[in-house]
Short mmCIF file of C-alpha atoms in Angstrom, two decimals:
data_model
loop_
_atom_site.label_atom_id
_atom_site.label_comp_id
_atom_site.label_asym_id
_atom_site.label_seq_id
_atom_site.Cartn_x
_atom_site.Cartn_y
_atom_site.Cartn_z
CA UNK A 535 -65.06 314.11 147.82
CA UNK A 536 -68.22 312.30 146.14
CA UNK A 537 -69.60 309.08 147.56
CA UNK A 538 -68.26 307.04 145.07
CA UNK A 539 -64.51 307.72 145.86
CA UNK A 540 -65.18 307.26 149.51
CA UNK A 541 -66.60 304.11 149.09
CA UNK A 542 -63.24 302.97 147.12
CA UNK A 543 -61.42 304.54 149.93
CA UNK A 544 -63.41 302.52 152.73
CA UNK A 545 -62.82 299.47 150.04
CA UNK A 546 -59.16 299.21 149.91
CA UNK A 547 -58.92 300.35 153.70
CA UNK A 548 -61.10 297.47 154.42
CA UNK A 549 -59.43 295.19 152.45
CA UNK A 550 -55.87 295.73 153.47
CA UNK A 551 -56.90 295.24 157.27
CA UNK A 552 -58.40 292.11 156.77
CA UNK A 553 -55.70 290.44 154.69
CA UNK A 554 -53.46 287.74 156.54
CA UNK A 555 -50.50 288.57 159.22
CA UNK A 556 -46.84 287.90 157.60
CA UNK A 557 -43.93 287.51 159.83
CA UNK A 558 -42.14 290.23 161.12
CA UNK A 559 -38.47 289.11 160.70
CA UNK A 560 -37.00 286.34 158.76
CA UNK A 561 -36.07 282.82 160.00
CA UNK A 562 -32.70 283.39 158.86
CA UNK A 563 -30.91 286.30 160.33
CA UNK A 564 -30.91 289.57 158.22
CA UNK A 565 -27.89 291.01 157.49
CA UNK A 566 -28.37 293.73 155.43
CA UNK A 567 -31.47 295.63 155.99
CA UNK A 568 -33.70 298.98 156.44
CA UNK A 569 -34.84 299.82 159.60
CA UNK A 570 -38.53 300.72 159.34
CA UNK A 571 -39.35 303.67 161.12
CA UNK A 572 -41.56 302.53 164.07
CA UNK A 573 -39.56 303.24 166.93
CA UNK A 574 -38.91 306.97 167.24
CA UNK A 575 -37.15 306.90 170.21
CA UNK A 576 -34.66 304.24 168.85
CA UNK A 577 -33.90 306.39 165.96
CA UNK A 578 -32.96 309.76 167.98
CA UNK A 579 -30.88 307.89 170.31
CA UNK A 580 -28.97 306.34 167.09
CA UNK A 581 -28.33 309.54 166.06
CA UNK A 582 -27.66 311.01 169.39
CA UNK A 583 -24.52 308.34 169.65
CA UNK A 584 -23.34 309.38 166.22
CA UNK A 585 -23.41 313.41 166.86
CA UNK A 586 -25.60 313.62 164.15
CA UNK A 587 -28.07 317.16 165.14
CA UNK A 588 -30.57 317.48 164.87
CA UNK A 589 -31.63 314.10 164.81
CA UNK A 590 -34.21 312.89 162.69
CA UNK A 591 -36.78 310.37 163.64
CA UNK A 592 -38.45 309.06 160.66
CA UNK A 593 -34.36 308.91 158.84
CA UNK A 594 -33.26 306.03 156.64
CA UNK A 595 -31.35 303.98 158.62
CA UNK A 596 -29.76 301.31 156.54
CA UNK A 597 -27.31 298.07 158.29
CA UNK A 598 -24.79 296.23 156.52
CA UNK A 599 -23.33 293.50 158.80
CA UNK A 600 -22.45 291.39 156.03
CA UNK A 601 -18.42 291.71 156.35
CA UNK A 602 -17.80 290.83 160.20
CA UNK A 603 -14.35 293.03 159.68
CA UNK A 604 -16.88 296.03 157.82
CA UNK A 605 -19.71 296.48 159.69
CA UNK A 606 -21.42 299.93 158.42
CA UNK A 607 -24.40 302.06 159.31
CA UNK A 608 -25.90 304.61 157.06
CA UNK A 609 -27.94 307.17 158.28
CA UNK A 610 -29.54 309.50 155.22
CA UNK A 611 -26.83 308.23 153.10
CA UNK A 612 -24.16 308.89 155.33
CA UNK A 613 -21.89 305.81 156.21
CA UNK A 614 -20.30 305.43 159.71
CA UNK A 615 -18.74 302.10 161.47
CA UNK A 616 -21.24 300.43 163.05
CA UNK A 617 -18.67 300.03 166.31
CA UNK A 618 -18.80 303.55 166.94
CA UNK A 619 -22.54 302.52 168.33
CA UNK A 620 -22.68 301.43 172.08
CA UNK A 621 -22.43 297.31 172.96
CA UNK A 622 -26.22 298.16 173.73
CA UNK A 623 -27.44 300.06 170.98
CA UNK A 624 -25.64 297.55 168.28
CA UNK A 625 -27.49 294.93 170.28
CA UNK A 626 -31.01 296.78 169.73
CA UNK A 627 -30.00 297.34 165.91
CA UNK A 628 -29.35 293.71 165.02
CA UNK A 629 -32.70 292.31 167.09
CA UNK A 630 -34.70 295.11 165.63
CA UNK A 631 -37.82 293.42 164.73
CA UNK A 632 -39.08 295.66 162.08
CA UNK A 633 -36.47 295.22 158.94
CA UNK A 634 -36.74 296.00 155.52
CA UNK A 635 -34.38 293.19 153.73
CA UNK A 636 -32.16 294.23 151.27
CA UNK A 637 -30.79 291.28 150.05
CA UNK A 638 -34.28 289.60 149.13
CA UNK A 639 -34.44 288.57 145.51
CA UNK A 640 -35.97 290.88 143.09
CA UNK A 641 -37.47 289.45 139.97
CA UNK A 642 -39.71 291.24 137.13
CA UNK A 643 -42.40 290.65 139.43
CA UNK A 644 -41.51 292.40 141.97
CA UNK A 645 -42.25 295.52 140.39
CA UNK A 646 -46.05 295.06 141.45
CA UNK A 647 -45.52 292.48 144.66
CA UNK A 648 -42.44 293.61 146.20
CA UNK A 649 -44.46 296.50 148.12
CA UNK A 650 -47.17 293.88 149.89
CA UNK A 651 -44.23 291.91 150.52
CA UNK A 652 -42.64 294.71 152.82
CA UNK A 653 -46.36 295.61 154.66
CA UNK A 654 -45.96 294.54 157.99
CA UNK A 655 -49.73 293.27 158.33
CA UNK A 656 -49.63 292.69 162.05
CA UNK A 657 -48.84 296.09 162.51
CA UNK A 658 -51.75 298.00 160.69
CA UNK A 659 -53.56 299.07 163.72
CA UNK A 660 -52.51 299.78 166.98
CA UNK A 661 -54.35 301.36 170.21
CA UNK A 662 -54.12 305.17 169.96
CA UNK A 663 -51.65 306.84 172.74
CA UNK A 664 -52.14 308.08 176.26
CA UNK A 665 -52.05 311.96 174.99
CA UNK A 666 -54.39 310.92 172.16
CA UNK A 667 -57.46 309.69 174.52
CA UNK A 668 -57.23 312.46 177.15
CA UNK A 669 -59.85 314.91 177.11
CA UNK A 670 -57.89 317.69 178.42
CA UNK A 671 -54.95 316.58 176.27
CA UNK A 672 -55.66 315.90 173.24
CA UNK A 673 -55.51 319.38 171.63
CA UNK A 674 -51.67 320.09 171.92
CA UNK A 675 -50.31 319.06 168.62
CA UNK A 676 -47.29 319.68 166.85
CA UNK A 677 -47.95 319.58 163.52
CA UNK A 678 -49.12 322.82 161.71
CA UNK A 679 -51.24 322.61 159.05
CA UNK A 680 -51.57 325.36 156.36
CA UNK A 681 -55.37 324.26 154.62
CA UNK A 682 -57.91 322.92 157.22
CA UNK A 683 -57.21 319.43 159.24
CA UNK A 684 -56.34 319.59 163.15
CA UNK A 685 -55.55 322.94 164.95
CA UNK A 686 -51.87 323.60 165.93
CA UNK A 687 -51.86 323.22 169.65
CA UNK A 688 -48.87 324.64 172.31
CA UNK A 689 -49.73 324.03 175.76
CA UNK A 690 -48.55 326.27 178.26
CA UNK A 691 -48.89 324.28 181.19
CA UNK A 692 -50.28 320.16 180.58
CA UNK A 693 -54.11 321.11 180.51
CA UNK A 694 -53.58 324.43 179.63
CA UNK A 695 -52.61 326.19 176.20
CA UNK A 696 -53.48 327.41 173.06
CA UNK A 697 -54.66 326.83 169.67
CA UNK A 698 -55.05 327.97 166.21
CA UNK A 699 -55.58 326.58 162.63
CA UNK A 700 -56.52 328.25 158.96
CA UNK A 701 -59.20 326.89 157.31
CA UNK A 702 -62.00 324.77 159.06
CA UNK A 703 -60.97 321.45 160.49
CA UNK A 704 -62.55 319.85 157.57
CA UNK A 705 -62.06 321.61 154.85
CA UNK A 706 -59.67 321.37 151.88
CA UNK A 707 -57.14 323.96 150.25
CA UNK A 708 -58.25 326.93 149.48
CA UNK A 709 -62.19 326.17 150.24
CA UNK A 710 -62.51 328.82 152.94
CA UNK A 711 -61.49 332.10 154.28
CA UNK A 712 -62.03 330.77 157.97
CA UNK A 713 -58.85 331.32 160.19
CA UNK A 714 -59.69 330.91 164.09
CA UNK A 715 -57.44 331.04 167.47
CA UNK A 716 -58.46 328.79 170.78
CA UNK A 717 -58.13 328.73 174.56
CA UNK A 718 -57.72 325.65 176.46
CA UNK A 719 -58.41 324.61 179.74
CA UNK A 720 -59.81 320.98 181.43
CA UNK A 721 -61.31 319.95 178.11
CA UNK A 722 -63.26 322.96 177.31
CA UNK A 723 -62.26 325.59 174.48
CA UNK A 724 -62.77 328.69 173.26
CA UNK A 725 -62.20 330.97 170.64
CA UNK A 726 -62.76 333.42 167.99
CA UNK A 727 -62.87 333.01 164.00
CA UNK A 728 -62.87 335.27 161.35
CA UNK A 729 -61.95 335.80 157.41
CA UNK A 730 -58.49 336.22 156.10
CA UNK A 731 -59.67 336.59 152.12
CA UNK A 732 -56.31 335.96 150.65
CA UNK A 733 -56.88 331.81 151.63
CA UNK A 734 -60.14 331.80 149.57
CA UNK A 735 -58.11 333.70 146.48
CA UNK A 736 -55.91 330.69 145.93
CA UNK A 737 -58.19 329.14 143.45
CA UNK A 738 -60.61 330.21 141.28
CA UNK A 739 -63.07 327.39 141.67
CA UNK A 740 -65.34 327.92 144.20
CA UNK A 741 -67.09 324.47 144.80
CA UNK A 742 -67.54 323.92 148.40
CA UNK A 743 -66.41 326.62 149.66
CA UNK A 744 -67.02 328.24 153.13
CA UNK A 745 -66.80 331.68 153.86
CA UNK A 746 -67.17 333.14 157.12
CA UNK A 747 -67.21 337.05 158.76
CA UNK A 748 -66.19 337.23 162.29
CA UNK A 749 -67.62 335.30 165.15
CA UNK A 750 -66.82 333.08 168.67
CA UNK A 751 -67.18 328.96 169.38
CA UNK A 752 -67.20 326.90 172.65
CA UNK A 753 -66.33 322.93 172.39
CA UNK A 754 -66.25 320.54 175.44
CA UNK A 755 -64.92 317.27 175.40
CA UNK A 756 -66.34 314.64 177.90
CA UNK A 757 -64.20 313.60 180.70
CA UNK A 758 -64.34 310.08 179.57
CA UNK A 759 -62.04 309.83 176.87
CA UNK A 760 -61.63 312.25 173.66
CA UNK A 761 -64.60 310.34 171.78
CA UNK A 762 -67.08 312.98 172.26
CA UNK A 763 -67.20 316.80 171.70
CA UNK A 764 -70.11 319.35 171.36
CA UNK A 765 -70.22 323.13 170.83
CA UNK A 766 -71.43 326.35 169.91
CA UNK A 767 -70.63 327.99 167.02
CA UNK A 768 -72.15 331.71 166.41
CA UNK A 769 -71.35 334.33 163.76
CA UNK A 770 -71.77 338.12 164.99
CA UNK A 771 -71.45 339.60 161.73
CA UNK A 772 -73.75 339.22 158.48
CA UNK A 773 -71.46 339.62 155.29
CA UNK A 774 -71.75 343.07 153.38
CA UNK A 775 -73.35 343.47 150.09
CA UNK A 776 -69.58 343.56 148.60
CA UNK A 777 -68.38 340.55 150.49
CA UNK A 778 -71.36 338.41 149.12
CA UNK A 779 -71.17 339.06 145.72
CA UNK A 780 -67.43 338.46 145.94
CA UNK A 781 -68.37 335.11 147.57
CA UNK A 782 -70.83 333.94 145.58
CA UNK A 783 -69.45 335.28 142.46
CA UNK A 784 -71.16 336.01 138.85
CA UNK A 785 -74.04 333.16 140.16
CA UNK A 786 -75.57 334.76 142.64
CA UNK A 787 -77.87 332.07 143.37
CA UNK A 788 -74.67 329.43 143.70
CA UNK A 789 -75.79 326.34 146.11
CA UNK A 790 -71.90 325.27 145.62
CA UNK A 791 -70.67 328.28 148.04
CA UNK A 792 -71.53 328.57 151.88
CA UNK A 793 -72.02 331.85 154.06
CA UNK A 794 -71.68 331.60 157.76
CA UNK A 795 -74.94 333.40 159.75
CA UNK A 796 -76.55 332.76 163.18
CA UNK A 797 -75.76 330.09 165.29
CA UNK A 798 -74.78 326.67 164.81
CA UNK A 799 -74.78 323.58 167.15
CA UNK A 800 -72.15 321.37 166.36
CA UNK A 801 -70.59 317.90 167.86
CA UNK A 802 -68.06 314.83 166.73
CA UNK A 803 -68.01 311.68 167.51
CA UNK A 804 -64.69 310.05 166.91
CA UNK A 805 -62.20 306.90 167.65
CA UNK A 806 -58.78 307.80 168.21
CA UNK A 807 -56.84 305.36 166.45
CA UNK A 808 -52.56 304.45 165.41
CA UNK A 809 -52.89 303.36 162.03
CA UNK A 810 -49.93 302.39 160.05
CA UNK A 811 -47.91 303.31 163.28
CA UNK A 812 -49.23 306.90 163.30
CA UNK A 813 -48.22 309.38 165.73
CA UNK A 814 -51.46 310.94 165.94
CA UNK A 815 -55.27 309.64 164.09
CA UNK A 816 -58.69 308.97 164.58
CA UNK A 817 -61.66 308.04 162.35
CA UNK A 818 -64.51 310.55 163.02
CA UNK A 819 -68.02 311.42 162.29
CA UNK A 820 -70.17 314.58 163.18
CA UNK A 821 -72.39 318.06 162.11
CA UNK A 822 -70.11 320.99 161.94
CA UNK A 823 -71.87 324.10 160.74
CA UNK A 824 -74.74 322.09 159.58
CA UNK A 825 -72.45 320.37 157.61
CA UNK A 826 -72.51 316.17 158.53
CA UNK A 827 -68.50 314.84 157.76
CA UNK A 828 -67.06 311.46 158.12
CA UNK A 829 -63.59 310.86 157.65
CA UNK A 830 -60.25 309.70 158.77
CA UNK A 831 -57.03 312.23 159.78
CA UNK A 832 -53.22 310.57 160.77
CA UNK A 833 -50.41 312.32 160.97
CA UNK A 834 -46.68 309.65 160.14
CA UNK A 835 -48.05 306.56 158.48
CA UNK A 836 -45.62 304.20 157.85
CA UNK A 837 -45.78 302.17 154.69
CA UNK A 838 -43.11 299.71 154.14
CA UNK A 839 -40.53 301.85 154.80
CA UNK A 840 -42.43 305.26 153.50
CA UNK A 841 -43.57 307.90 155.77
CA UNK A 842 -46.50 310.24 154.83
CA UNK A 843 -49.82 311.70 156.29
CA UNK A 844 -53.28 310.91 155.23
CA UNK A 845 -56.21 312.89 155.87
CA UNK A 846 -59.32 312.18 153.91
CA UNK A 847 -63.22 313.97 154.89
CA UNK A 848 -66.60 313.03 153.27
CA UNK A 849 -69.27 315.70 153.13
CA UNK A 850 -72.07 314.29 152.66
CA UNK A 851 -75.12 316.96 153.41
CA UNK A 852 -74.79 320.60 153.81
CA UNK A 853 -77.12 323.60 154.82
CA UNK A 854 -77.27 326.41 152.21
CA UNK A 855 -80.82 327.81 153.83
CA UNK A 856 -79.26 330.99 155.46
CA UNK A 857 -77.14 331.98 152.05
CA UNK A 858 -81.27 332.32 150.60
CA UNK A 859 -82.01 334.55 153.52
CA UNK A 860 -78.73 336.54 152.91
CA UNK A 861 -79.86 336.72 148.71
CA UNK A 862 -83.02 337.95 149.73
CA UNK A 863 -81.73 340.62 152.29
CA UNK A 864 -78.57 342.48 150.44
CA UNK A 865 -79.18 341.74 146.81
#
């Protein structure tokens, strides 16, 4: 990602948080409406009353209240009476504050206003969670990613568990071979890395890319919060003289590809953060690999009644000095 398109990003991010609070239900009651999804645990237990399983927690729930003798509930486009719901649940449902109403007027303009219409402006951000600013906690995640972004984290036993993740936590699809497995324990982590070459075969260009041969990492996050974490990085093997012509392709000489060697001192400094109503995000900054990234990661933004994840990462300087050392040495 170039400068220029980051600074758009930053732009419209910018812009949208600063724009004016609108309400968050209508004066008049709504009587046929969408629940957002913003309340996960509201969600399962509506589908836990309906036998619906597995239950789904980001579903499209959609209320129709508007004949008092056929009250319906949809869930995913399947209708069921809304009195097969509990006294207590209907009563959640109907004061729900977070509505999408369908029975708002659409006119030929709302094909480009209907959308800031349905933000919910007071809920953009929101303090990150108690798992999200633990520094022992923090790793376990459930949400595997296939090219770079957070590691997948199980824990074993609260502080304790495992992690592992393809790709570099910053890097894109397809830009690296880099594939590493963690240990977890009180904050600190270890781990190994090393190359599985089919990820880096998934695409021809090679811009950016980071290779790596085999090699071990130790992170520690300070006990005050998961806004700080340093570590070790250090690579045991130098490529071969096949591997780095592979690598670096016809262009031998190609500042555009990166090769792993020595030892690297890395650290991030980041702001965990629920944006959109996100389960999990942050907004980060830091040298990985003498690489220097900013960027922003979430995982379930909610959009006005859309649910998708965002994860954007601006590399702005990178260190290409040891790929010279490995030209001189093998080729």
């Amino acid at each position: 990602m170039n400068k220029i398109t980051l600074l758009i990003l930053l732009s419209v991010i910018l812009t949208i948080s600063y724009t004016g609070y609108i309400k968050a239900q209508e004066e008049e009651p709504v009587r046929y409406f969408q629940m957002e999804p913003l309340d996960d645990s509201l969600f399962v237990h509506i589908q836990n009353e309906l036998n619906i399983d597995p239950p789904d927690p980001k579903a499209e729930i959609i209320v129709d209240l508007r004949d008092v003798n056929n009250q319906t509930i949809s869930i995913k486009g399947n209708l069921y009476p809304f009195l097969a719901l509990t006294a207590e649940t209907r009563a959640k449902v109907v004061t729900y504050p977070f509505k999408i109403n369908l029975e708002e007027t659409i006119n030929y303009g709302s094909v480009f206003t209907r959308i800031f219409e349905k933000i919910r402006f007071n809920k953009i951000v929101n303090p990150p969670s108690k798992l999200q600013i633990s520094p022992s906690l923090a790793y376990i995640n459930p949400f595997f990613q296939f090219f770079g972004g957070e590691r997948f984290g199980i824990p074993f036993k609260s502080d304790l568990g495992i992690s592992f993740g393809f790709g570099t936590k910053y890097s894109g699809p397809g830009e690296s071979n880099y594939v590493e497995a963690n240990f977890h324990i009180l904050g600190l982590t270890g781990g190994v890395f090393g190359p599985v070459e089919a990820l880096s075969k998934l695409r021809e260009n090679k811009s950016n890319n980071l290779y790596a041969t085999a090699g071990f990492h130790i992170f520690y996050v300070i006990p005050f919060g998961n806004f700080f974490e340093f570590g070790y990085s250090r690579v045991l093997l130098d490529p071969t003289d096949s591997q780095f012509k592979t690598w670096k392709g016809d262009d031998t000489l190609n500042t555009h590809v990166k090769i792993l060697g020595g030892s690297y001192f890395n650290f991030e400094i980041r702001y965990p953060i629920s944006f959109f109503g996100s389960t999990r995000g942050k907004i980060y900054g830091g040298r990985y690999l003498n690489e220097w990234h900013i960027g922003y990661t979430g995982r379930e933004l909610s959009l006005a009644g859309s649910t998708f994840d965002l994860r954007f990462d601006a590399m702005f300087n990178s260190d290409v000095r040891r790929d010279q050392y490995l030209l001189e040495t093998l080729v």
